[in-house]
Coordinates of C-alpha atoms in Angstrom, one line a residue:
M1 CA -16.7 4.0 26.0
K2 CA -15.7 1.0 23.9
G3 CA -13.8 3.1 21.7
I4 CA -12.1 5.1 24.3
E5 CA -11.0 1.6 26.1
T6 CA -10.0 -0.2 23.2
A7 CA -7.5 3.2 22.1
L8 CA -6.0 4.0 25.5
L9 CA -4.8 0.1 25.7
A10 CA -3.5 0.4 22.2
M11 CA -1.3 3.4 23.1
N12 CA -0.4 2.3 26.6
P13 CA 3.3 0.3 26.4
A14 CA 2.7 -1.7 29.7
V15 CA 0.3 -4.1 28.0
Q16 CA 1.6 -4.3 24.4
S17 CA 2.9 -7.3 25.1
A18 CA -0.2 -8.6 26.9
N19 CA -3.5 -10.3 25.6
Y20 CA -6.5 -7.9 26.3
R21 CA -9.7 -8.1 24.8
V22 CA -12.9 -5.1 25.4
E23 CA -16.7 -6.3 25.2
T24 CA -19.7 -4.8 25.0
R25 CA -22.9 -5.9 27.0
K26 CA -21.3 -9.2 28.3
V27 CA -23.3 -11.3 30.3
F28 CA -22.1 -13.8 33.2
V29 CA -24.2 -16.0 35.0
I30 CA -22.4 -16.6 38.2
E31 CA -24.2 -18.9 41.1
G32 CA -27.8 -18.3 39.1
V33 CA -27.2 -14.9 39.3
R34 CA -27.3 -13.4 35.9
H35 CA -25.4 -10.0 35.6
E36 CA -25.0 -7.6 32.4
V37 CA -21.6 -5.5 31.8
D38 CA -22.0 -2.3 29.5
V39 CA -18.2 -2.8 28.7
Y40 CA -16.1 -5.7 30.2
V41 CA -12.1 -5.2 30.0
K42 CA -10.0 -8.1 30.7
V43 CA -6.2 -7.5 30.7
E44 CA -4.0 -11.1 30.7
L45 CA -0.6 -10.3 31.8
G46 CA 0.8 -13.6 31.9
S47 CA 1.8 -16.0 35.0
G48 CA -1.9 -15.9 36.5
Y49 CA -1.6 -12.4 36.7
D50 CA -5.0 -10.8 34.9
T51 CA -7.1 -7.4 35.8
I52 CA -10.9 -7.4 34.9
V53 CA -12.1 -3.4 34.9
L54 CA -15.9 -2.6 34.8
F55 CA -17.5 0.1 32.9
E56 CA -21.3 0.5 33.8
C57 CA -22.9 3.5 31.3
K58 CA -25.9 5.5 31.7
N59 CA -26.1 7.9 29.3
W60 CA -29.3 9.5 30.8
Q61 CA -30.1 13.2 29.2
H62 CA -32.2 14.4 32.0
K63 CA -31.3 12.1 35.0
P64 CA -28.0 11.6 37.2
A65 CA -27.0 8.4 38.5
G66 CA -28.2 7.1 41.9
K67 CA -26.6 5.4 44.8
N68 CA -28.2 2.0 43.6
D69 CA -26.5 2.5 40.3
V70 CA -23.2 2.0 42.5
I71 CA -24.5 -0.4 44.8
I72 CA -24.9 -2.5 41.3
L73 CA -21.4 -1.7 40.3
S74 CA -20.4 -2.8 43.6
E75 CA -22.1 -5.9 43.6
K76 CA -20.8 -7.1 40.0
L77 CA -17.5 -6.2 41.3
K78 CA -17.4 -8.4 44.0
A79 CA -19.3 -11.5 41.9
L80 CA -16.7 -11.2 38.9
S81 CA -13.5 -10.0 41.4
A82 CA -12.9 -6.8 39.2
S83 CA -9.9 -5.0 40.6
K84 CA -11.8 -1.6 39.4
G85 CA -15.1 -0.4 38.4
Y86 CA -16.3 3.1 37.0
L87 CA -19.9 4.7 37.1
V88 CA -20.2 6.9 33.5
A89 CA -23.0 9.1 33.4
R90 CA -24.0 12.6 33.0
G91 CA -24.4 13.4 36.7
F92 CA -24.5 11.9 40.2
T93 CA -26.6 12.4 43.0
R94 CA -25.3 13.2 46.5
D95 CA -26.6 10.1 47.6
A96 CA -24.6 8.1 44.9
K97 CA -21.1 10.3 45.4
A98 CA -21.6 9.4 49.4
Q99 CA -21.9 5.7 48.4
A100 CA -19.2 5.2 46.1
K101 CA -16.5 7.0 48.4
P102 CA -16.3 4.3 50.9
D103 CA -15.3 2.2 48.1
K104 CA -11.9 2.6 46.3
R105 CA -12.4 0.2 43.8
I106 CA -15.1 2.5 42.0
S107 CA -14.5 5.6 40.5
L108 CA -17.5 7.9 38.8
L109 CA -16.7 9.5 35.8
R110 CA -19.3 12.7 34.5
A111 CA -19.6 12.0 30.3
S112 CA -20.3 14.6 28.3
D113 CA -21.2 15.3 24.5
T114 CA -20.8 18.8 24.4
A115 CA -17.0 19.2 24.6
P116 CA -15.0 21.3 22.3
I117 CA -13.3 20.1 19.1
W118 CA -10.1 19.8 19.6
P119 CA -8.6 22.4 16.9
Q120 CA -6.5 19.9 15.0
L121 CA -9.2 18.1 13.6
E122 CA -10.4 21.0 11.7
Y123 CA -7.2 20.6 9.4
I124 CA -7.4 16.6 9.1
H125 CA -8.2 15.4 5.5
V126 CA -8.5 11.7 4.0
L127 CA -6.6 10.8 1.3
G128 CA -7.6 7.8 -1.3
R129 CA -6.9 6.3 -4.1
D130 CA -7.6 3.7 -6.5
R131 CA -3.9 1.4 -6.7
G132 CA -5.5 0.7 -10.3
D133 CA -6.5 4.2 -11.2
Y134 CA -3.1 4.6 -13.3
K135 CA -1.6 4.5 -17.1
A136 CA 2.8 3.5 -17.6
N137 CA 4.0 4.3 -20.4
L138 CA 7.6 2.2 -20.7
V139 CA 10.6 3.4 -23.2
F140 CA 13.0 0.7 -22.8
I141 CA 16.8 1.6 -22.9
A142 CA 18.8 -0.5 -25.0
P143 CA 22.7 -1.3 -24.3
A144 CA 25.0 0.9 -26.7
G145 CA 25.1 -0.9 -30.1
A146 CA 21.8 -3.6 -29.1
I147 CA 19.0 -3.6 -31.1
P148 CA 16.2 -1.2 -31.0
T149 CA 14.0 -1.7 -27.7
S150 CA 11.0 -1.6 -29.9
T151 CA 11.8 -5.3 -30.4
V152 CA 11.7 -6.1 -26.5
P153 CA 9.1 -8.8 -26.2
L154 CA 5.7 -7.9 -23.5
N155 CA 5.5 -11.5 -22.5
G156 CA 9.2 -12.6 -21.2
A157 CA 10.4 -13.1 -18.1
V158 CA 12.6 -10.4 -16.5
M159 CA 16.2 -10.6 -15.1
V160 CA 17.4 -7.4 -13.8
D161 CA 20.6 -7.7 -11.5
G162 CA 20.2 -11.4 -10.8
D163 CA 16.5 -11.2 -9.8
R164 CA 13.8 -13.0 -11.8
H165 CA 10.1 -11.7 -12.6
S166 CA 8.0 -13.6 -14.1
S167 CA 6.7 -11.3 -16.3
I168 CA 7.2 -7.5 -17.5
D169 CA 4.2 -6.5 -15.2
D170 CA 5.0 -8.3 -12.1
F171 CA 8.3 -6.3 -12.3
I172 CA 6.6 -2.9 -13.8
R173 CA 3.7 -2.7 -11.1
P174 CA 6.3 -2.1 -7.9
L175 CA 8.0 0.4 -9.6
V176 CA 4.8 2.2 -10.6
E177 CA 3.6 2.1 -6.6
G178 CA 6.9 3.1 -5.2
A179 CA 7.0 6.0 -8.2
I180 CA 3.0 7.3 -6.6
V181 CA 3.8 6.9 -3.5
E182 CA 7.3 9.1 -3.4
R183 CA 5.5 11.8 -5.6
L184 CA 2.4 11.7 -3.7
A185 CA 4.7 12.6 -0.6
T186 CA 5.7 15.8 -2.4
E187 CA 1.9 16.7 -2.8
A188 CA 0.9 19.5 0.0
T189 CA -2.6 17.4 0.4
H190 CA -3.3 20.0 3.1
E191 CA -3.7 22.8 0.8
L192 CA -6.4 20.7 -1.5
P193 CA -10.1 21.5 -1.4
A194 CA -12.2 18.0 -0.9
G195 CA -12.3 16.2 -4.8
S196 CA -10.5 14.4 -7.2
Y197 CA -7.3 14.8 -9.0
R198 CA -4.4 13.6 -11.4
R199 CA -0.8 13.8 -11.3
H200 CA 2.2 12.8 -13.1
V201 CA 5.4 11.2 -12.3
S202 CA 8.3 10.6 -14.6
R203 CA 11.5 7.8 -13.1
R204 CA 14.5 6.4 -15.6
L205 CA 16.0 3.5 -14.0
L206 CA 19.4 2.5 -15.1
F207 CA 20.3 -1.4 -14.7
N208 CA 23.2 -3.0 -14.3
K209 CA 22.2 -6.0 -16.5
A210 CA 19.0 -7.1 -17.1
A211 CA 17.4 -9.0 -20.0
I212 CA 13.7 -8.8 -21.1
G213 CA 12.8 -12.6 -22.7
D214 CA 16.3 -12.8 -24.3
V215 CA 16.5 -8.8 -24.8
A216 CA 19.3 -7.4 -23.2
V217 CA 18.2 -3.5 -21.6
S218 CA 20.0 -1.0 -19.7
G219 CA 17.3 0.6 -18.4
L220 CA 14.0 2.1 -18.6
N221 CA 12.1 5.7 -18.8
L222 CA 8.9 5.4 -16.9
Q223 CA 6.1 7.9 -16.6
V224 CA 2.8 7.3 -14.5
D225 CA -0.6 9.5 -14.6
F226 CA -2.5 8.3 -12.0
G227 CA -5.6 9.7 -9.7
F228 CA -6.2 9.9 -6.2
H229 CA -9.3 12.0 -4.1
I230 CA -9.0 14.1 -1.0
A231 CA -12.2 14.1 1.9
R232 CA -12.5 16.0 4.5
P233 CA -15.3 14.6 7.0
A234 CA -16.4 17.2 9.3
I235 CA -16.8 16.1 12.9
E236 CA -20.5 14.5 13.6
S237 CA -20.3 13.8 17.1
V238 CA -18.4 13.8 20.4
F239 CA -18.4 11.9 23.3
D240 CA -16.1 13.0 26.4
V241 CA -15.4 11.1 29.7
E242 CA -13.3 12.9 32.3
S243 CA -9.9 11.5 32.8
R244 CA -9.9 8.7 30.4
G245 CA -10.4 10.3 27.1
R246 CA -12.5 11.9 24.3
I247 CA -14.0 10.1 21.3
Y248 CA -14.9 12.1 17.6
K249 CA -16.8 10.8 15.1
S250 CA -16.7 12.5 11.6
E251 CA -19.4 12.3 8.9
I252 CA -19.7 9.4 6.0
T253 CA -18.1 11.3 3.5
K254 CA -17.6 10.5 -0.6
L255 CA -13.9 9.7 -1.0
G256 CA -13.7 8.7 -5.0
P257 CA -16.1 5.9 -5.7
N258 CA -16.4 5.1 -2.0
Y259 CA -17.6 6.3 1.3
V260 CA -15.8 6.7 4.4
S261 CA -15.8 7.4 8.2
M262 CA -13.3 8.8 10.8
T263 CA -12.9 8.1 14.4
Y264 CA -10.5 9.6 16.8
V265 CA -9.5 9.3 19.8
L266 CA -7.9 12.1 22.5
R267 CA -6.6 10.2 25.7
G268 CA -6.0 12.6 28.7
V269 CA -8.3 15.1 28.5
S270 CA -9.0 17.3 31.2
P271 CA -12.1 16.8 33.5
I272 CA -15.5 18.7 32.7
A273 CA -16.6 21.5 34.0
G274 CA -19.6 22.2 36.2

């Protein structure tokens, strides 16, 4: 529930400039009475306008939420001056529905972990890359009639079109990164099976005025060999709350030397039938 509400707030343009927080199992003591809220949402709109929303979650497999659960939520709304409260459960008794009906602040939301998987998730993949996993080969281009570029010092400062770099590595690293990103943008990664891959990219760069140390250069040829990884985590669980959203969690999957797990939130799903 926290994941769904956090995603809904992040996607809501009306609260982009507001401060908000989503907390779980938040405890309050009011006039000596202890209250615990499963999910507590507070949106601070400024100028003293705050909105508090409470979620009580009864994730019982074989027992519906009853009227007492509605009464307890109603008392928490009153104690915390909350504007809205949701009771989330797999089902509700007839008395619970009748108890909630007069209180316009309370909504009953049915939850399920058997909702269908969003078809597009079957095509989602994860791309990972170790930024240090590349080999770069540089060949400097000398101005016409200049000394061979084999004399270019490898530890000198670099001046290129008025920009100074403390070292060749400082100058080359962003060029390498840019070349790799540009190359991956043309790669049909959605068609690749899970695994590790290597690719090659070449770039020729020309400068108006550049120097490595005291040696003038007019450009360079850059060749980069780099690696990346593709993972396709399978959906492991789904949790659906009618009218609020649906959250999917993937299995933990190896991505190169690391492991990843993905969470996807789909908002505005249709009410659960039945």
